[in-house]
PDB file of C-alpha atoms in Angstrom:
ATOM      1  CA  UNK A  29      -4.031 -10.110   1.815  1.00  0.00           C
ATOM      2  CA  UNK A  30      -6.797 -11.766   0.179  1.00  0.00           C
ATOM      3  CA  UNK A  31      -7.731  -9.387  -2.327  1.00  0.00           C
ATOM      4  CA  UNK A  32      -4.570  -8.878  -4.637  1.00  0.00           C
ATOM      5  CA  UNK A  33      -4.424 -12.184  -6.163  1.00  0.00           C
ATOM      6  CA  UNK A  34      -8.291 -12.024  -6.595  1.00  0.00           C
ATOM      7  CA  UNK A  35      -8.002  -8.610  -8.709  1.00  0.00           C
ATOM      8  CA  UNK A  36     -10.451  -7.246  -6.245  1.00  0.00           C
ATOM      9  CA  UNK A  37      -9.209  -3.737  -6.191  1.00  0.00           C
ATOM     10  CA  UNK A  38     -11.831  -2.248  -3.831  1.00  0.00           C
ATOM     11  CA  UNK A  39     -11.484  -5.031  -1.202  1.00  0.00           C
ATOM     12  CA  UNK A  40      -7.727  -4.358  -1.457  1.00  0.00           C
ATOM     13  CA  UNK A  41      -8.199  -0.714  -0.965  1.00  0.00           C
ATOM     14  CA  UNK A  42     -10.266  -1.250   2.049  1.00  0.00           C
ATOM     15  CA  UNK A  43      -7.241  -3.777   3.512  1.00  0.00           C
ATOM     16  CA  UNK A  44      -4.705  -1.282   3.338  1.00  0.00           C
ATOM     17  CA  UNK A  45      -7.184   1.697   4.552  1.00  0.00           C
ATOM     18  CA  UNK A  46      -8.082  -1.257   7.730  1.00  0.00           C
ATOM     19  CA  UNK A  47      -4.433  -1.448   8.239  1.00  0.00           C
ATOM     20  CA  UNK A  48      -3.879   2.321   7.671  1.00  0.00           C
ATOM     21  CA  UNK A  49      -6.523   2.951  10.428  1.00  0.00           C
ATOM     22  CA  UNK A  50      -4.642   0.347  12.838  1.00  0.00           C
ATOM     23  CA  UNK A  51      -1.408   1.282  12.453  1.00  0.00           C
ATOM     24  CA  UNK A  52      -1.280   4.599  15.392  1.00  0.00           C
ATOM     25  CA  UNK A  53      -2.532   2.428  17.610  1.00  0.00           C
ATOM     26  CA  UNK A  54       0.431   0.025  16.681  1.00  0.00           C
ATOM     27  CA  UNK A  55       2.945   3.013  16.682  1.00  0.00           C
ATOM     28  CA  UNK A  56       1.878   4.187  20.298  1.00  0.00           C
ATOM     29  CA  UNK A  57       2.345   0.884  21.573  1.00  0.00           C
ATOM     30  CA  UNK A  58       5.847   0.553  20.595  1.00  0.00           C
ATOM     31  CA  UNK A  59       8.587   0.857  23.237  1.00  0.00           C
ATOM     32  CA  UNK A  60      11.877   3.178  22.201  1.00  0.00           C
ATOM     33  CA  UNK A  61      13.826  -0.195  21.675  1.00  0.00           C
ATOM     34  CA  UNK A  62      11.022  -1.718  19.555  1.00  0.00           C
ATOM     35  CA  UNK A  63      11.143  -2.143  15.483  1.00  0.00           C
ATOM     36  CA  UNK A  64       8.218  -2.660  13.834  1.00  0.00           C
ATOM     37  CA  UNK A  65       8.619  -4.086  10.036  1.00  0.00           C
ATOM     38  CA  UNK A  66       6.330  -4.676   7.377  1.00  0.00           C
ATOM     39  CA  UNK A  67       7.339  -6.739   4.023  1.00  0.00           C
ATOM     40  CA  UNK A  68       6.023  -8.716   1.290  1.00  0.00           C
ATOM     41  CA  UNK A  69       7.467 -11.927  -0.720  1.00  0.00           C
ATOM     42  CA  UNK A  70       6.192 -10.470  -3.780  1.00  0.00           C
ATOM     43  CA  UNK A  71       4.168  -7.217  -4.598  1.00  0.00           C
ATOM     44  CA  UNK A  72       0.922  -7.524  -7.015  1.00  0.00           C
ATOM     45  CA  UNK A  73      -1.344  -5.306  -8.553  1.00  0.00           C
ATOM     46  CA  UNK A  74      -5.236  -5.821  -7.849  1.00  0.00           C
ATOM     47  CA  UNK A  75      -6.045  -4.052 -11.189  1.00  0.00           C
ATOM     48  CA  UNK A  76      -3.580  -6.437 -13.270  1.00  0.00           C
ATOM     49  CA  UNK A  77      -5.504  -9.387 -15.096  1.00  0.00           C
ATOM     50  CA  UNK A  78      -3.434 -12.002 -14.226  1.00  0.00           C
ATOM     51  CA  UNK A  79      -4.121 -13.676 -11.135  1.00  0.00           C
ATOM     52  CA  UNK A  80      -0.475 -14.241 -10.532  1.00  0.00           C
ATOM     53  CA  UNK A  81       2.313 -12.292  -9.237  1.00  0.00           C
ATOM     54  CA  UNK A  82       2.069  -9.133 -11.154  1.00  0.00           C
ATOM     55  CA  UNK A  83       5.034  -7.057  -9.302  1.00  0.00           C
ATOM     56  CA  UNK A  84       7.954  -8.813  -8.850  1.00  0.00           C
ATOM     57  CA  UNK A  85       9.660  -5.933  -6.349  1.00  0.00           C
ATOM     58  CA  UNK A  86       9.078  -6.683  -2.769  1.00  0.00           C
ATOM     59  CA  UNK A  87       9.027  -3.646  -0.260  1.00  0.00           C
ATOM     60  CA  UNK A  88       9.870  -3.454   3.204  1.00  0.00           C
ATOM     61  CA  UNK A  89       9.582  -1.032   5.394  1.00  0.00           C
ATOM     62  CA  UNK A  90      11.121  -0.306   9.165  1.00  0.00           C
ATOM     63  CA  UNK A  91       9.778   2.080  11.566  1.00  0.00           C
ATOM     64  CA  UNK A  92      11.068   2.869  15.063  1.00  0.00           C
ATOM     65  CA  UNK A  93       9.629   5.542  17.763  1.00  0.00           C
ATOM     66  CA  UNK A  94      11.415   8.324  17.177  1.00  0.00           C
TER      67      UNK A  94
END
């Protein structure tokens, strides 16, 4: 992402509504033996002052065609 770490929170909301707007596309192209993950090294928050890592909790998460 280039937004979080430039506490540009509307740029960052438009990232994740970009990706949010890609991702059925991504989900219809998966095959039934397919696993798509997603996951960070570090979360941050866009709002936060601090140009550093402001979230410390990484996320994943796994999705599979049902």
């Amino acid at each position: 992402m280039l937004y979080g770490h430039r506490n540009d929170a509307s740029g960052f909301a438009r990232a994740l509504e970009e990706l949010d707007s890609a991702l059925p596309a991504v989900m219809n192209a998966l095959r039934p033996s397919d696993l798509l993950i997603f996951t960070n090294d570090h979360g941050n928050d866009p709002t936060n002052t601090s140009t550093d890592h402001s979230v410390s909790m990484p996320s994943c998460s796994r999705i599979a065609p049902a």
